[in-house]
């Protein structure tokens, strides 16, 4: 954790802040996107759809290409199982991966410890461990009625971010809107990664609480995750370049 927090002090800038979501259904398409965009962006996000299709072969291939990866697997299980999964992923040299904060302190600590051990054993960089607080698809109504949590979403986000921080995670995935409450709980050195980004020139798609790349950085996020505004653009390289420019403030 110390290492990551020290790295955060050096500040991520411009294209390093830009994580492109590889939301495509096949390995060939994913690798083609990586080849096309690798000079314009800092990292590539591998989510559950692509991972369940390709398996660890994809991660190994991305490692061979030296493409930095955010593995968005959102582990949430008993500490022993979450640690075992984290070991597998960290040993493959990913740059970032995540767990659900709702797994609790013991699970987060176990995941972090296993990740560090596996990365050290494989002689690769220790990955940044992020915690997911409350999914942006969870509305107040779902939180209250389905999950039986009577607090406001923002309060729960703040509490889970504080839990992740105390438990040794390096940061959280959160909407830009939640950045102020997270910063008030854990300060400036905790990493915040934000999806739901839309430049003014792109379609909103199904995202609801969107912010522009520039706004996200101004609000205090460290990295942004962008999918369709780049992957569905006519000129994908140009779209990535324009977003990276906006992030260079
Ligand atoms: O295409 P778009 O830019 O909306 O893609 C955003 C990416 O970030 C997708 O991979 C989506 O699953 C992910 N994500 C999100 N909102 C969250 C967590 C992850 O949009 N709260």
PDB file of C-alpha atoms and ligand atoms in Angstrom:
ATOM      1  CA  UNK A   1       0.000   0.000   0.000  1.00  0.00           C
ATOM      2  CA  UNK A   2       2.802   2.401   0.834  1.00  0.00           C
ATOM      3  CA  UNK A   3       4.243   1.977  -2.617  1.00  0.00           C
ATOM      4  CA  UNK A   4       0.963   2.838  -4.333  1.00  0.00           C
ATOM      5  CA  UNK A   5       0.295   5.836  -2.153  1.00  0.00           C
ATOM      6  CA  UNK A   6       3.772   7.121  -2.888  1.00  0.00           C
ATOM      7  CA  UNK A   7       3.115   6.618  -6.594  1.00  0.00           C
ATOM      8  CA  UNK A   8      -0.104   8.616  -6.272  1.00  0.00           C
ATOM      9  CA  UNK A   9       1.910  11.548  -4.924  1.00  0.00           C
ATOM     10  CA  UNK A  10       3.685  11.777  -8.272  1.00  0.00           C
ATOM     11  CA  UNK A  11       0.288  12.403  -9.980  1.00  0.00           C
ATOM     12  CA  UNK A  12      -1.125  10.705 -13.015  1.00  0.00           C
ATOM     13  CA  UNK A  13      -1.475  13.049 -15.970  1.00  0.00           C
ATOM     14  CA  UNK A  14      -3.196  13.274 -19.381  1.00  0.00           C
ATOM     15  CA  UNK A  15      -3.344  10.015 -21.236  1.00  0.00           C
ATOM     16  CA  UNK A  16      -2.071   8.078 -18.194  1.00  0.00           C
ATOM     17  CA  UNK A  17      -5.423   8.880 -16.590  1.00  0.00           C
ATOM     18  CA  UNK A  18      -7.359   7.332 -19.441  1.00  0.00           C
ATOM     19  CA  UNK A  19      -8.530   3.719 -19.091  1.00  0.00           C
ATOM     20  CA  UNK A  20     -10.352   2.302 -22.113  1.00  0.00           C
ATOM     21  CA  UNK A  21     -13.009  -0.349 -21.419  1.00  0.00           C
ATOM     22  CA  UNK A  22     -12.417  -3.307 -23.737  1.00  0.00           C
ATOM     23  CA  UNK A  23     -16.139  -4.044 -23.944  1.00  0.00           C
ATOM     24  CA  UNK A  24     -15.923  -6.255 -27.007  1.00  0.00           C
ATOM     25  CA  UNK A  25     -16.968  -9.893 -27.248  1.00  0.00           C
ATOM     26  CA  UNK A  26     -13.805 -11.543 -28.575  1.00  0.00           C
ATOM     27  CA  UNK A  27     -10.083 -11.754 -28.032  1.00  0.00           C
ATOM     28  CA  UNK A  28      -9.321 -10.701 -31.617  1.00  0.00           C
ATOM     29  CA  UNK A  29     -11.384  -7.545 -31.298  1.00  0.00           C
ATOM     30  CA  UNK A  30      -9.855  -6.742 -27.910  1.00  0.00           C
ATOM     31  CA  UNK A  31      -6.305  -7.138 -29.182  1.00  0.00           C
ATOM     32  CA  UNK A  32      -7.066  -5.075 -32.282  1.00  0.00           C
ATOM     33  CA  UNK A  33      -8.370  -2.262 -30.068  1.00  0.00           C
ATOM     34  CA  UNK A  34      -5.242  -2.429 -27.929  1.00  0.00           C
ATOM     35  CA  UNK A  35      -2.977  -2.207 -30.968  1.00  0.00           C
ATOM     36  CA  UNK A  36      -4.963   0.721 -32.328  1.00  0.00           C
ATOM     37  CA  UNK A  37      -5.147   2.745 -29.117  1.00  0.00           C
ATOM     38  CA  UNK A  38      -2.081   1.868 -27.105  1.00  0.00           C
ATOM     39  CA  UNK A  39      -0.201   5.080 -27.897  1.00  0.00           C
ATOM     40  CA  UNK A  40      -3.155   7.268 -26.919  1.00  0.00           C
ATOM     41  CA  UNK A  41      -4.259   5.781 -23.579  1.00  0.00           C
ATOM     42  CA  UNK A  42      -2.803   4.655 -20.270  1.00  0.00           C
ATOM     43  CA  UNK A  43      -4.613   1.410 -19.533  1.00  0.00           C
ATOM     44  CA  UNK A  44      -7.163  -1.134 -20.773  1.00  0.00           C
ATOM     45  CA  UNK A  45     -10.038  -2.451 -18.677  1.00  0.00           C
ATOM     46  CA  UNK A  46     -10.909  -6.121 -18.958  1.00  0.00           C
ATOM     47  CA  UNK A  47     -14.395  -6.797 -17.597  1.00  0.00           C
ATOM     48  CA  UNK A  48     -16.330  -9.946 -16.849  1.00  0.00           C
ATOM     49  CA  UNK A  49     -17.834 -10.375 -20.305  1.00  0.00           C
ATOM     50  CA  UNK A  50     -14.514 -10.436 -22.100  1.00  0.00           C
ATOM     51  CA  UNK A  51     -12.794 -12.379 -19.326  1.00  0.00           C
ATOM     52  CA  UNK A  52     -15.402 -15.120 -19.143  1.00  0.00           C
ATOM     53  CA  UNK A  53     -15.063 -15.452 -22.909  1.00  0.00           C
ATOM     54  CA  UNK A  54     -11.266 -15.431 -23.155  1.00  0.00           C
ATOM     55  CA  UNK A  55      -9.981 -16.468 -19.725  1.00  0.00           C
ATOM     56  CA  UNK A  56      -6.485 -15.782 -18.460  1.00  0.00           C
ATOM     57  CA  UNK A  57      -5.095 -16.318 -21.977  1.00  0.00           C
ATOM     58  CA  UNK A  58      -6.160 -12.749 -22.710  1.00  0.00           C
ATOM     59  CA  UNK A  59      -4.306 -11.386 -19.671  1.00  0.00           C
ATOM     60  CA  UNK A  60      -1.186 -13.286 -20.686  1.00  0.00           C
ATOM     61  CA  UNK A  61      -1.444 -11.920 -24.213  1.00  0.00           C
ATOM     62  CA  UNK A  62      -1.885  -8.349 -22.954  1.00  0.00           C
ATOM     63  CA  UNK A  63       1.125  -8.821 -20.691  1.00  0.00           C
ATOM     64  CA  UNK A  64       3.165 -10.029 -23.658  1.00  0.00           C
ATOM     65  CA  UNK A  65       2.137  -6.857 -25.511  1.00  0.00           C
ATOM     66  CA  UNK A  66       3.085  -4.815 -22.418  1.00  0.00           C
ATOM     67  CA  UNK A  67      -0.395  -3.280 -22.331  1.00  0.00           C
ATOM     68  CA  UNK A  68      -1.301  -2.135 -18.777  1.00  0.00           C
ATOM     69  CA  UNK A  69      -4.504  -3.813 -17.563  1.00  0.00           C
ATOM     70  CA  UNK A  70      -7.237  -2.937 -15.085  1.00  0.00           C
ATOM     71  CA  UNK A  71      -8.857  -6.300 -14.301  1.00  0.00           C
ATOM     72  CA  UNK A  72     -12.459  -5.421 -13.419  1.00  0.00           C
ATOM     73  CA  UNK A  73     -13.474  -8.756 -11.873  1.00  0.00           C
ATOM     74  CA  UNK A  74     -15.071  -7.283  -8.695  1.00  0.00           C
ATOM     75  CA  UNK A  75     -14.230 -10.193  -6.389  1.00  0.00           C
ATOM     76  CA  UNK A  76     -16.675 -10.728  -3.518  1.00  0.00           C
ATOM     77  CA  UNK A  77     -16.336 -14.002  -1.614  1.00  0.00           C
ATOM     78  CA  UNK A  78     -15.014 -15.488   1.615  1.00  0.00           C
ATOM     79  CA  UNK A  79     -11.525 -14.148   2.375  1.00  0.00           C
ATOM     80  CA  UNK A  80      -9.774 -17.397   1.440  1.00  0.00           C
ATOM     81  CA  UNK A  81     -11.395 -17.548  -1.999  1.00  0.00           C
ATOM     82  CA  UNK A  82     -10.997 -13.821  -2.715  1.00  0.00           C
ATOM     83  CA  UNK A  83      -7.311 -14.140  -1.758  1.00  0.00           C
ATOM     84  CA  UNK A  84      -6.824 -17.127  -4.079  1.00  0.00           C
ATOM     85  CA  UNK A  85      -8.413 -15.271  -6.994  1.00  0.00           C
ATOM     86  CA  UNK A  86      -6.344 -12.155  -6.243  1.00  0.00           C
ATOM     87  CA  UNK A  87      -3.192 -14.266  -6.218  1.00  0.00           C
ATOM     88  CA  UNK A  88      -3.999 -15.615  -9.694  1.00  0.00           C
ATOM     89  CA  UNK A  89      -4.641 -12.167 -11.109  1.00  0.00           C
ATOM     90  CA  UNK A  90      -1.759 -10.319  -9.422  1.00  0.00           C
ATOM     91  CA  UNK A  91       0.746 -12.966 -10.509  1.00  0.00           C
ATOM     92  CA  UNK A  92      -0.176 -12.154 -14.115  1.00  0.00           C
ATOM     93  CA  UNK A  93       1.116  -8.620 -13.762  1.00  0.00           C
ATOM     94  CA  UNK A  94      -2.054  -6.559 -14.013  1.00  0.00           C
ATOM     95  CA  UNK A  95      -1.783  -2.901 -13.096  1.00  0.00           C
ATOM     96  CA  UNK A  96      -5.102  -2.714 -11.170  1.00  0.00           C
ATOM     97  CA  UNK A  97      -7.849  -5.058 -10.011  1.00  0.00           C
ATOM     98  CA  UNK A  98     -10.854  -4.750  -7.730  1.00  0.00           C
ATOM     99  CA  UNK A  99     -13.009  -6.323  -5.025  1.00  0.00           C
ATOM    100  CA  UNK A 100     -16.354  -5.305  -3.514  1.00  0.00           C
ATOM    101  CA  UNK A 101     -15.913  -3.306  -0.303  1.00  0.00           C
ATOM    102  CA  UNK A 102     -19.014  -5.123   0.944  1.00  0.00           C
ATOM    103  CA  UNK A 103     -16.861  -8.240   1.312  1.00  0.00           C
ATOM    104  CA  UNK A 104     -15.580  -6.615   4.513  1.00  0.00           C
ATOM    105  CA  UNK A 105     -12.235  -5.788   6.025  1.00  0.00           C
ATOM    106  CA  UNK A 106     -10.954  -9.328   6.388  1.00  0.00           C
ATOM    107  CA  UNK A 107     -11.612 -10.053   2.712  1.00  0.00           C
ATOM    108  CA  UNK A 108      -9.983  -6.817   1.501  1.00  0.00           C
ATOM    109  CA  UNK A 109      -6.901  -7.424   3.649  1.00  0.00           C
ATOM    110  CA  UNK A 110      -6.632 -11.031   2.464  1.00  0.00           C
ATOM    111  CA  UNK A 111      -6.921  -9.954  -1.178  1.00  0.00           C
ATOM    112  CA  UNK A 112      -4.243  -7.276  -0.764  1.00  0.00           C
ATOM    113  CA  UNK A 113      -1.840  -9.584   1.073  1.00  0.00           C
ATOM    114  CA  UNK A 114      -2.246 -12.346  -1.511  1.00  0.00           C
ATOM    115  CA  UNK A 115      -1.820  -9.892  -4.390  1.00  0.00           C
ATOM    116  CA  UNK A 116       1.405  -8.501  -2.959  1.00  0.00           C
ATOM    117  CA  UNK A 117       2.825 -11.957  -2.296  1.00  0.00           C
ATOM    118  CA  UNK A 118       1.958 -13.204  -5.774  1.00  0.00           C
ATOM    119  CA  UNK A 119       3.335 -10.096  -7.510  1.00  0.00           C
ATOM    120  CA  UNK A 120       6.577 -10.292  -5.515  1.00  0.00           C
ATOM    121  CA  UNK A 121       6.936 -14.001  -6.278  1.00  0.00           C
ATOM    122  CA  UNK A 122       6.366 -13.395  -9.998  1.00  0.00           C
ATOM    123  CA  UNK A 123       8.708 -10.361  -9.919  1.00  0.00           C
ATOM    124  CA  UNK A 124       6.030  -8.075 -11.353  1.00  0.00           C
ATOM    125  CA  UNK A 125       4.770  -4.734 -10.050  1.00  0.00           C
ATOM    126  CA  UNK A 126       2.322  -4.940  -7.135  1.00  0.00           C
ATOM    127  CA  UNK A 127      -1.135  -4.121  -8.529  1.00  0.00           C
ATOM    128  CA  UNK A 128      -3.315  -1.289  -7.300  1.00  0.00           C
ATOM    129  CA  UNK A 129      -6.221  -2.788  -5.340  1.00  0.00           C
ATOM    130  CA  UNK A 130      -9.480  -0.879  -5.753  1.00  0.00           C
ATOM    131  CA  UNK A 131     -12.713  -1.436  -3.867  1.00  0.00           C
ATOM    132  CA  UNK A 132     -16.138  -0.988  -5.411  1.00  0.00           C
ATOM    133  CA  UNK A 133     -18.325   0.900  -2.930  1.00  0.00           C
ATOM    134  CA  UNK A 134     -21.955   0.911  -4.112  1.00  0.00           C
ATOM    135  CA  UNK A 135     -22.582   0.032  -7.763  1.00  0.00           C
ATOM    136  CA  UNK A 136     -24.038   2.979  -9.655  1.00  0.00           C
ATOM    137  CA  UNK A 137     -26.882   0.687 -10.731  1.00  0.00           C
ATOM    138  CA  UNK A 138     -28.020   0.506  -7.078  1.00  0.00           C
ATOM    139  CA  UNK A 139     -30.610   3.230  -6.549  1.00  0.00           C
ATOM    140  CA  UNK A 140     -31.798   4.504  -3.187  1.00  0.00           C
ATOM    141  CA  UNK A 141     -34.907   2.373  -3.623  1.00  0.00           C
ATOM    142  CA  UNK A 142     -32.922  -0.820  -4.214  1.00  0.00           C
ATOM    143  CA  UNK A 143     -30.638  -0.029  -1.287  1.00  0.00           C
ATOM    144  CA  UNK A 144     -33.583   0.468   1.055  1.00  0.00           C
ATOM    145  CA  UNK A 145     -36.122  -2.053  -0.182  1.00  0.00           C
ATOM    146  CA  UNK A 146     -34.011  -4.891  -1.565  1.00  0.00           C
ATOM    147  CA  UNK A 147     -30.901  -4.644   0.580  1.00  0.00           C
ATOM    148  CA  UNK A 148     -32.511  -3.365   3.775  1.00  0.00           C
ATOM    149  CA  UNK A 149     -30.017  -0.503   4.225  1.00  0.00           C
ATOM    150  CA  UNK A 150     -31.814   2.598   5.466  1.00  0.00           C
ATOM    151  CA  UNK A 151     -28.929   5.076   5.046  1.00  0.00           C
ATOM    152  CA  UNK A 152     -28.568   7.342   2.040  1.00  0.00           C
ATOM    153  CA  UNK A 153     -26.465   6.037  -0.886  1.00  0.00           C
ATOM    154  CA  UNK A 154     -23.839   8.765  -0.329  1.00  0.00           C
ATOM    155  CA  UNK A 155     -23.450   7.837   3.330  1.00  0.00           C
ATOM    156  CA  UNK A 156     -22.960   4.186   2.440  1.00  0.00           C
ATOM    157  CA  UNK A 157     -20.434   5.117  -0.258  1.00  0.00           C
ATOM    158  CA  UNK A 158     -18.482   7.202   2.272  1.00  0.00           C
ATOM    159  CA  UNK A 159     -18.582   4.433   4.864  1.00  0.00           C
ATOM    160  CA  UNK A 160     -17.423   1.760   2.387  1.00  0.00           C
ATOM    161  CA  UNK A 161     -14.637   4.013   1.107  1.00  0.00           C
ATOM    162  CA  UNK A 162     -13.433   4.508   4.690  1.00  0.00           C
ATOM    163  CA  UNK A 163     -13.627   0.744   5.247  1.00  0.00           C
ATOM    164  CA  UNK A 164     -11.578   0.112   2.085  1.00  0.00           C
ATOM    165  CA  UNK A 165      -8.986   2.667   3.198  1.00  0.00           C
ATOM    166  CA  UNK A 166      -8.653   1.211   6.709  1.00  0.00           C
ATOM    167  CA  UNK A 167      -8.407  -2.283   5.254  1.00  0.00           C
ATOM    168  CA  UNK A 168      -5.423  -1.449   3.064  1.00  0.00           C
ATOM    169  CA  UNK A 169      -7.018  -1.002  -0.362  1.00  0.00           C
ATOM    170  CA  UNK A 170      -5.310   1.592  -2.553  1.00  0.00           C
ATOM    171  CA  UNK A 171      -8.448   3.246  -3.869  1.00  0.00           C
ATOM    172  CA  UNK A 172     -12.042   2.939  -5.003  1.00  0.00           C
ATOM    173  CA  UNK A 173     -14.138   2.870  -8.143  1.00  0.00           C
ATOM    174  CA  UNK A 174     -16.790   5.567  -7.837  1.00  0.00           C
ATOM    175  CA  UNK A 175     -18.893   7.987  -9.824  1.00  0.00           C
ATOM    176  CA  UNK A 176     -17.450  11.517 -10.034  1.00  0.00           C
ATOM    177  CA  UNK A 177     -20.450  12.720  -8.070  1.00  0.00           C
ATOM    178  CA  UNK A 178     -19.226  10.691  -5.092  1.00  0.00           C
ATOM    179  CA  UNK A 179     -15.688  12.067  -5.132  1.00  0.00           C
ATOM    180  CA  UNK A 180     -16.326  14.850  -2.556  1.00  0.00           C
ATOM    181  CA  UNK A 181     -17.755  12.481   0.067  1.00  0.00           C
ATOM    182  CA  UNK A 182     -14.929   9.998  -0.520  1.00  0.00           C
ATOM    183  CA  UNK A 183     -12.251  12.687  -0.286  1.00  0.00           C
ATOM    184  CA  UNK A 184     -13.850  13.932   2.953  1.00  0.00           C
ATOM    185  CA  UNK A 185     -13.524  10.438   4.419  1.00  0.00           C
ATOM    186  CA  UNK A 186     -10.100   9.370   3.189  1.00  0.00           C
ATOM    187  CA  UNK A 187      -8.211  12.431   1.943  1.00  0.00           C
ATOM    188  CA  UNK A 188      -6.346  13.045  -1.295  1.00  0.00           C
ATOM    189  CA  UNK A 189      -3.949  10.146  -1.473  1.00  0.00           C
ATOM    190  CA  UNK A 190      -6.573   7.482  -2.022  1.00  0.00           C
ATOM    191  CA  UNK A 191      -6.966   6.632  -5.713  1.00  0.00           C
ATOM    192  CA  UNK A 192     -10.370   7.230  -7.321  1.00  0.00           C
ATOM    193  CA  UNK A 193     -11.282   5.641 -10.659  1.00  0.00           C
ATOM    194  CA  UNK A 194     -14.422   6.992 -12.330  1.00  0.00           C
ATOM    195  CA  UNK A 195     -16.642   5.529 -15.070  1.00  0.00           C
ATOM    196  CA  UNK A 196     -19.703   7.279 -16.528  1.00  0.00           C
ATOM    197  CA  UNK A 197     -17.602   9.753 -18.505  1.00  0.00           C
ATOM    198  CA  UNK A 198     -18.957  11.520 -21.567  1.00  0.00           C
ATOM    199  CA  UNK A 199     -17.195  14.278 -23.517  1.00  0.00           C
ATOM    200  CA  UNK A 200     -19.598  16.990 -24.695  1.00  0.00           C
ATOM    201  CA  UNK A 201     -19.365  15.642 -28.271  1.00  0.00           C
ATOM    202  CA  UNK A 202     -20.362  12.038 -27.418  1.00  0.00           C
ATOM    203  CA  UNK A 203     -23.727  10.304 -26.953  1.00  0.00           C
ATOM    204  CA  UNK A 204     -24.858   9.656 -23.373  1.00  0.00           C
ATOM    205  CA  UNK A 205     -25.854   6.040 -24.209  1.00  0.00           C
ATOM    206  CA  UNK A 206     -27.395   4.413 -21.124  1.00  0.00           C
ATOM    207  CA  UNK A 207     -25.248   6.312 -18.608  1.00  0.00           C
ATOM    208  CA  UNK A 208     -27.265   8.524 -16.276  1.00  0.00           C
ATOM    209  CA  UNK A 209     -25.012  10.531 -13.992  1.00  0.00           C
ATOM    210  CA  UNK A 210     -22.396  11.545 -16.499  1.00  0.00           C
ATOM    211  CA  UNK A 211     -19.579  14.080 -16.291  1.00  0.00           C
ATOM    212  CA  UNK A 212     -17.075  15.247 -18.897  1.00  0.00           C
ATOM    213  CA  UNK A 213     -13.423  14.154 -18.660  1.00  0.00           C
ATOM    214  CA  UNK A 214     -12.420  17.683 -17.621  1.00  0.00           C
ATOM    215  CA  UNK A 215     -15.110  17.880 -14.926  1.00  0.00           C
ATOM    216  CA  UNK A 216     -14.049  14.496 -13.530  1.00  0.00           C
ATOM    217  CA  UNK A 217     -10.456  15.664 -13.108  1.00  0.00           C
ATOM    218  CA  UNK A 218     -11.594  18.964 -11.619  1.00  0.00           C
ATOM    219  CA  UNK A 219     -13.726  17.043  -9.129  1.00  0.00           C
ATOM    220  CA  UNK A 220     -10.643  15.157  -7.984  1.00  0.00           C
ATOM    221  CA  UNK A 221     -10.739  11.804  -9.722  1.00  0.00           C
ATOM    222  CA  UNK A 222      -7.414  10.184 -10.674  1.00  0.00           C
ATOM    223  CA  UNK A 223      -8.359   7.867 -13.536  1.00  0.00           C
ATOM    224  CA  UNK A 224     -11.398   7.747 -15.823  1.00  0.00           C
ATOM    225  CA  UNK A 225     -12.861   4.676 -17.514  1.00  0.00           C
ATOM    226  CA  UNK A 226     -14.224   5.372 -20.991  1.00  0.00           C
ATOM    227  CA  UNK A 227     -15.869   2.822 -23.256  1.00  0.00           C
ATOM    228  CA  UNK A 228     -18.285   3.668 -26.071  1.00  0.00           C
ATOM    229  CA  UNK A 229     -17.263   7.308 -26.681  1.00  0.00           C
ATOM    230  CA  UNK A 230     -13.981   5.803 -27.893  1.00  0.00           C
ATOM    231  CA  UNK A 231     -14.810   2.260 -29.005  1.00  0.00           C
ATOM    232  CA  UNK A 232     -17.832   3.347 -31.079  1.00  0.00           C
ATOM    233  CA  UNK A 233     -16.301   6.538 -32.460  1.00  0.00           C
ATOM    234  CA  UNK A 234     -15.754   6.838 -36.207  1.00  0.00           C
ATOM    235  CA  UNK A 235     -12.126   7.687 -35.563  1.00  0.00           C
ATOM    236  CA  UNK A 236     -11.233   5.885 -32.330  1.00  0.00           C
ATOM    237  CA  UNK A 237      -7.673   7.169 -32.140  1.00  0.00           C
ATOM    238  CA  UNK A 238      -8.831  10.739 -32.515  1.00  0.00           C
ATOM    239  CA  UNK A 239     -11.568  10.291 -29.874  1.00  0.00           C
ATOM    240  CA  UNK A 240      -8.993   8.900 -27.414  1.00  0.00           C
ATOM    241  CA  UNK A 241      -6.586  11.741 -28.212  1.00  0.00           C
ATOM    242  CA  UNK A 242      -9.231  14.389 -27.619  1.00  0.00           C
ATOM    243  CA  UNK A 243     -10.238  12.865 -24.284  1.00  0.00           C
ATOM    244  CA  UNK A 244      -6.611  12.549 -23.175  1.00  0.00           C
ATOM    245  CA  UNK A 245      -6.134  16.245 -23.990  1.00  0.00           C
ATOM    246  CA  UNK A 246      -9.109  17.141 -21.801  1.00  0.00           C
ATOM    247  CA  UNK A 247      -7.572  15.135 -18.989  1.00  0.00           C
ATOM    248  CA  UNK A 248      -4.293  17.089 -19.208  1.00  0.00           C
ATOM    249  CA  UNK A 249      -5.215  19.849 -16.817  1.00  0.00           C
TER     250      UNK A 249
HETATM  251  O1  LIG B   1     -19.237   2.710 -22.653  1.00  0.00           O
HETATM  252  P1  LIG B   1     -19.084   3.336 -21.293  1.00  0.00           P
HETATM  253  O2  LIG B   1     -18.125   4.502 -21.281  1.00  0.00           O
HETATM  254  O3  LIG B   1     -20.404   3.660 -20.659  1.00  0.00           O
HETATM  255  O4  LIG B   1     -18.393   2.178 -20.421  1.00  0.00           O
HETATM  256  C1  LIG B   1     -18.110   2.324 -19.065  1.00  0.00           C
HETATM  257  C2  LIG B   1     -17.434   1.099 -18.527  1.00  0.00           C
HETATM  258  O5  LIG B   1     -17.333   1.244 -17.116  1.00  0.00           O
HETATM  259  C3  LIG B   1     -18.202  -0.199 -18.766  1.00  0.00           C
HETATM  260  O6  LIG B   1     -17.229  -1.247 -18.882  1.00  0.00           O
HETATM  261  C4  LIG B   1     -19.013  -0.363 -17.513  1.00  0.00           C
HETATM  262  O7  LIG B   1     -19.299  -1.697 -17.230  1.00  0.00           O
HETATM  263  C5  LIG B   1     -18.069   0.214 -16.460  1.00  0.00           C
HETATM  264  N1  LIG B   1     -18.724   0.709 -15.252  1.00  0.00           N
HETATM  265  C6  LIG B   1     -19.705   1.691 -15.273  1.00  0.00           C
HETATM  266  N2  LIG B   1     -20.286   2.103 -14.110  1.00  0.00           N
HETATM  267  C7  LIG B   1     -19.899   1.562 -12.940  1.00  0.00           C
HETATM  268  C8  LIG B   1     -18.918   0.586 -12.910  1.00  0.00           C
HETATM  269  C9  LIG B   1     -18.338   0.180 -14.105  1.00  0.00           C
HETATM  270  O8  LIG B   1     -20.048   2.218 -16.325  1.00  0.00           O
HETATM  271  N3  LIG B   1     -20.435   1.996 -11.839  1.00  0.00           N
END
